[in-house]
CSV table of C-alpha atoms in Angstrom, one decimal:
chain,number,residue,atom,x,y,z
A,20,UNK,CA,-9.6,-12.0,-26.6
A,21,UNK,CA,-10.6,-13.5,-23.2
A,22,UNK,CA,-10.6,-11.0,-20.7
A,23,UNK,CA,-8.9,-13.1,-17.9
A,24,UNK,CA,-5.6,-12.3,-20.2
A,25,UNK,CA,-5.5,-9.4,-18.4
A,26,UNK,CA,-4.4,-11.3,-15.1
A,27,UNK,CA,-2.8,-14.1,-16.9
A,28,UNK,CA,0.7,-15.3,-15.8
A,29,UNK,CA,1.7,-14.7,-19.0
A,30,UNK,CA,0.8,-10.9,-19.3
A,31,UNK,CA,1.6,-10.1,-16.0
A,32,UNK,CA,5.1,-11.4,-15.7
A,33,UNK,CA,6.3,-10.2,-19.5
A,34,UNK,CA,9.3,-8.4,-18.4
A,35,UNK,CA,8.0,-6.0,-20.3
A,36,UNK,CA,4.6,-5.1,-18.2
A,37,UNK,CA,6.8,-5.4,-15.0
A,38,UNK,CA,8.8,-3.0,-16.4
A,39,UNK,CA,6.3,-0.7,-17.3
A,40,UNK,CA,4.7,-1.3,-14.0
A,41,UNK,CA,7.6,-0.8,-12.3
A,42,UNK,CA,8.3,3.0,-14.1
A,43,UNK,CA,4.7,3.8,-13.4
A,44,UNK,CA,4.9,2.7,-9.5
A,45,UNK,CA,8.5,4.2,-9.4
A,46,UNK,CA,6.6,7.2,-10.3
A,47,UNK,CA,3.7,7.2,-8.2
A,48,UNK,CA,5.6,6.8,-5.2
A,49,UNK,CA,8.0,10.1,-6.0
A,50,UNK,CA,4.7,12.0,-7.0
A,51,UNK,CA,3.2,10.6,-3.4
A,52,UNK,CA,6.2,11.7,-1.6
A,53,UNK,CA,6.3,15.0,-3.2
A,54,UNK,CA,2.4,15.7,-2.5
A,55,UNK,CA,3.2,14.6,1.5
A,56,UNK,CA,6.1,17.6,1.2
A,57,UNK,CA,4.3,20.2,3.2
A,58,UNK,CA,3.2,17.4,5.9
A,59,UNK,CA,6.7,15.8,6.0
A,60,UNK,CA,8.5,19.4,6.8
A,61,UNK,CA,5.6,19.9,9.0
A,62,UNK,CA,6.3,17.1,11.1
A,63,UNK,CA,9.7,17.5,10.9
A,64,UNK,CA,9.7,21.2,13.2
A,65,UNK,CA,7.2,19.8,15.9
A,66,UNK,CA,8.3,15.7,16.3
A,67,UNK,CA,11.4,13.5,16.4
A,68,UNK,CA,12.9,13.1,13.1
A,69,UNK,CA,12.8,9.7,13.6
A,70,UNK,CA,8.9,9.7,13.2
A,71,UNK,CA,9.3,10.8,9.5
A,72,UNK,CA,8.9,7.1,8.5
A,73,UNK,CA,5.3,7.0,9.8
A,74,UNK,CA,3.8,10.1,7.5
A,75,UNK,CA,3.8,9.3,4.1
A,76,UNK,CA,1.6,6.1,4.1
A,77,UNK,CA,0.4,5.8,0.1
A,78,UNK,CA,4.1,6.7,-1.5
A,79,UNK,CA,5.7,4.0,1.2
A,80,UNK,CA,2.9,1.1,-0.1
A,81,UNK,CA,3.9,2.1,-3.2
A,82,UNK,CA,7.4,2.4,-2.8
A,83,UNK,CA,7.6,-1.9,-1.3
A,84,UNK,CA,5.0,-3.1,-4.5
A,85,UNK,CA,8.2,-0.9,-6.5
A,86,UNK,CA,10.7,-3.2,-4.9
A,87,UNK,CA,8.7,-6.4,-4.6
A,88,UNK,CA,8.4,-5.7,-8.6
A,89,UNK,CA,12.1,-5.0,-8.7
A,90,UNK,CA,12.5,-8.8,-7.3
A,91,UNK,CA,10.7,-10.6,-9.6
A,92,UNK,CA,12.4,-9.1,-12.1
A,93,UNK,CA,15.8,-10.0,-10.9
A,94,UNK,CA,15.1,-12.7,-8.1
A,95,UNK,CA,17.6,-12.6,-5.4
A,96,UNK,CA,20.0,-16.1,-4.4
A,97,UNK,CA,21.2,-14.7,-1.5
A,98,UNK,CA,19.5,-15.8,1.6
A,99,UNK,CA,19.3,-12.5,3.0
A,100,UNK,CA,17.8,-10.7,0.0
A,101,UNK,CA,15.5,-13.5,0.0
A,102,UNK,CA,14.5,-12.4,2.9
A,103,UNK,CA,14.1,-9.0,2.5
A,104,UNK,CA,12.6,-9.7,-0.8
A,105,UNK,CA,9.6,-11.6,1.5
A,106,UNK,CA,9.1,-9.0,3.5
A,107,UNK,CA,9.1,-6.5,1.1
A,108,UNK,CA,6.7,-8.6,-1.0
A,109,UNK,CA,4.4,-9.1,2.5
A,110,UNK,CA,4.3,-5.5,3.3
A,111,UNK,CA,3.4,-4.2,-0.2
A,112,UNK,CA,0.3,-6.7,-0.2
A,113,UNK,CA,-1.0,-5.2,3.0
A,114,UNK,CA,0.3,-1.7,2.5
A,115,UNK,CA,-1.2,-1.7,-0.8
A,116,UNK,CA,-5.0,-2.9,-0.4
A,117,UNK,CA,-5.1,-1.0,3.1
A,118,UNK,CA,-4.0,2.4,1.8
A,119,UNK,CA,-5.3,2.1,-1.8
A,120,UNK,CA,-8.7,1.7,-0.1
A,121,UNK,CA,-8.4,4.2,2.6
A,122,UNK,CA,-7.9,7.2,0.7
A,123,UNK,CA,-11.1,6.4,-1.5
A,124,UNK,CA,-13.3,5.9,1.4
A,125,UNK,CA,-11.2,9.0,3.1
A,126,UNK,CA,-12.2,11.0,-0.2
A,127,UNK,CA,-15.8,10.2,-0.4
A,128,UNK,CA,-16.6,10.1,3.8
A,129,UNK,CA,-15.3,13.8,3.0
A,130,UNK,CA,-17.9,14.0,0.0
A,131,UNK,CA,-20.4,12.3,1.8
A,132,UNK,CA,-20.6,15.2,4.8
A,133,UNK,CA,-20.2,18.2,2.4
A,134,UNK,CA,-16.7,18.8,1.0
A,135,UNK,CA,-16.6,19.7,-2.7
A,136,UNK,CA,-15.2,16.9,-5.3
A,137,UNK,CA,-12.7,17.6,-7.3
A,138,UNK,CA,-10.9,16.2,-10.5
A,139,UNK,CA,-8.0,15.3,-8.4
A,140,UNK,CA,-10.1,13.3,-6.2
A,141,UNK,CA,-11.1,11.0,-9.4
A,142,UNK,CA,-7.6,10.9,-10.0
A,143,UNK,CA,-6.5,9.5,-6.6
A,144,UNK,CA,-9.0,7.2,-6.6
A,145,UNK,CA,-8.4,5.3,-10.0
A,146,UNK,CA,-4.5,5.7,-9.1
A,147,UNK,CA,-5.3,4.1,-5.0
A,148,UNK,CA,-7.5,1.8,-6.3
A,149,UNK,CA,-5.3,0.7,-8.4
A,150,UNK,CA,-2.4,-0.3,-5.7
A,151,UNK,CA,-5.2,-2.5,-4.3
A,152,UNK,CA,-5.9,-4.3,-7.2
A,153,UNK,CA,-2.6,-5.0,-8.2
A,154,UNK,CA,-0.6,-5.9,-5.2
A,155,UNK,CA,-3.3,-8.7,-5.1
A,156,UNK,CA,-3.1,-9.7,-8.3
A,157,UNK,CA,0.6,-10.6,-8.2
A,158,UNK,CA,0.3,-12.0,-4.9
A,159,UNK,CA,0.7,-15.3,-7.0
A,160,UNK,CA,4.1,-14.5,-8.2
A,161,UNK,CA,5.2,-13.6,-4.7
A,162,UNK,CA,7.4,-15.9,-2.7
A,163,UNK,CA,6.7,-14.9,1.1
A,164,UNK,CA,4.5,-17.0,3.8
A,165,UNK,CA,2.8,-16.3,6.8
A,166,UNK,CA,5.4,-15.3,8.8
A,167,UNK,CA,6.2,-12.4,6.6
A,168,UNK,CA,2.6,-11.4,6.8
A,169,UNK,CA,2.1,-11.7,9.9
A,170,UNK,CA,5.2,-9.1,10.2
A,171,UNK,CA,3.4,-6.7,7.4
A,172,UNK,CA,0.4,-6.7,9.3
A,173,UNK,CA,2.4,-5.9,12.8
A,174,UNK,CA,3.8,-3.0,10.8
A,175,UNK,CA,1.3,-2.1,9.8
A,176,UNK,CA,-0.5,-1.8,13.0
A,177,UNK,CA,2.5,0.0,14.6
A,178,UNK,CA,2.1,2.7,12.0
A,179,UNK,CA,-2.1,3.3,12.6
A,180,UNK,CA,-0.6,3.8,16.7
A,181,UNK,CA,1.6,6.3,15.1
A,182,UNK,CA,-0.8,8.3,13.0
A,183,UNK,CA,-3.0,8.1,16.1
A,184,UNK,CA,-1.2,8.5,18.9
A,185,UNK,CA,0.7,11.0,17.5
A,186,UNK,CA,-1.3,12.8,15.5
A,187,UNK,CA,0.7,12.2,12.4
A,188,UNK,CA,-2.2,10.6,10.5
A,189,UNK,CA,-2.7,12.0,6.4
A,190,UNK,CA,-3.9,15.4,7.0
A,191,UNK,CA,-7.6,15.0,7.0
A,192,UNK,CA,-10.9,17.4,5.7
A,193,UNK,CA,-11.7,18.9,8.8
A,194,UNK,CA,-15.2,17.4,8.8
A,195,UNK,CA,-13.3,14.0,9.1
A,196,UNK,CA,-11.0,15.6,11.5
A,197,UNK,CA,-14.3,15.8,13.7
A,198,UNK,CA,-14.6,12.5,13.4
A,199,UNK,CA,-11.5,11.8,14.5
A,200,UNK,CA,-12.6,8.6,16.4
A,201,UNK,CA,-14.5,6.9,13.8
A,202,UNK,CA,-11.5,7.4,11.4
A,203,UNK,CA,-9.3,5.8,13.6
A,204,UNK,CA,-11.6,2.9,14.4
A,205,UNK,CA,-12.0,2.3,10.8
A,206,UNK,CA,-8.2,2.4,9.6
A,207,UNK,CA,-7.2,0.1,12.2
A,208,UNK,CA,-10.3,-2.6,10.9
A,209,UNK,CA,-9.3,-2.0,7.6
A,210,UNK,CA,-5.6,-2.9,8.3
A,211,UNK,CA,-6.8,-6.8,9.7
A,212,UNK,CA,-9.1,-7.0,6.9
A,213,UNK,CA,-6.0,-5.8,4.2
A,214,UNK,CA,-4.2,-8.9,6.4
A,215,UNK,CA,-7.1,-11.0,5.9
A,216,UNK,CA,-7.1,-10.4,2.3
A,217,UNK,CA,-3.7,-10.9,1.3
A,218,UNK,CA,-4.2,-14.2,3.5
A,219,UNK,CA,-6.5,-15.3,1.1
A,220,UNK,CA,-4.8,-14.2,-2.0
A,221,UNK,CA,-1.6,-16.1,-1.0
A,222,UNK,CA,-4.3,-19.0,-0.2
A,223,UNK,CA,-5.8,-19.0,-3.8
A,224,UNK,CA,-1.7,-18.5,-5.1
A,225,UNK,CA,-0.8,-21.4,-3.6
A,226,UNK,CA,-3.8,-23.3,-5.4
A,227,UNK,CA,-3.2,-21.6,-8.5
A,228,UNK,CA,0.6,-22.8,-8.6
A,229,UNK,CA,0.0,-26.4,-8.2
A,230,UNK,CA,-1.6,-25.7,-12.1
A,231,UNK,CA,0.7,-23.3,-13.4
């Protein structure tokens, strides 16, 4: 068996694995929400409530990829759900790669200056990693443009002047939280190059469909 079947067409949209990808996303994200709990209530005494949105970054990438799953499962004919389903589809690309790659470079930046490694850390790593790799992957079966990206990635940016500005960023080792500065500088690259990346992945979808 070749191993490009793994990324096929034909794998990945077998209502089946969407399915299954779906459940496991579906549960990802309630897991994510669940571990922000303590940050969310947190927030909750000492901002707006309206900030709330801005906190749980991880479960909210996973949460669009969910729904942009949802979509190709049961594509929309309505214009407006067509819509949403492009932006949905838009923000889980960028969400996705730039999250799923921030908490691993979070996790070993922290290892790297002395904090301890532990089996969850492997665990959030595979399971972040993961979200990268896969809202890519289906960036094929996707149906939004450049417009919607360019929204995902204004989003996106409003959110790292949230976390910032506000100091409602992921709670943070406090040997990163000394590093405050660098931390920020580095999320808000990583968001244009998550942009950047989804920009080529719809470019090589686009390519790829004229064969499909």
């Amino acid at each position: 068996m070749s191993i490009s079947l793994l990324w096929s067409k034909a794998l990945l949209t077998d209502r089946r694995v969407l399915w299954l990808l779906l459940i496991c996303n579906a549960l990802g994200t309630v897991y994510g929400y669940i571990w922000y709990g303590l940050q969310l209530e947190y927030t909750l005494e000492i901002k707006p409530t309206w900030m709330i949105i801005f906190v749980p970054d991880s479960p909210t990438a996973s949460l669009f990829f969910t729904v942009a799953l949802a979509f190709i499962l049961y594509p929309p004919k309505q214009k407006a759900w067509i819509v949403i389903r492009k932006l949905f589809e838009a923000l889980a690309v960028v969400t996705s790669v730039k999250y799923g790659i921030w908490a691993v470079v979070m996790i070993f930046w922290g290892v790297a200056l002395g904090d301890p490694l532990y089996w969850q850390d492997w665990m959030l790593t595979a399971s972040h990693l993961t979200m990268a790799v896969e809202s890519l992957l289906f960036v094929r079966f996707f149906v939004f443009g450049w417009k919607y990206l360019l929204i995902a990635l204004a989003w996106t940016l409003l959110n790292d002047y949230m976390d910032y500005s506000q100091h409602i960023y992921p709670w943070l080792s406090p040997l990163l939280v000394d590093r405050l500065d660098q931390v920020r500088n580095f999320t808000v690259m990583l968001t244009f190059a998550s942009a950047l990346a989804g920009a080529l992945a719809l470019r090589q979808a686009r390519k790829i469909r004229l064969f499909d």
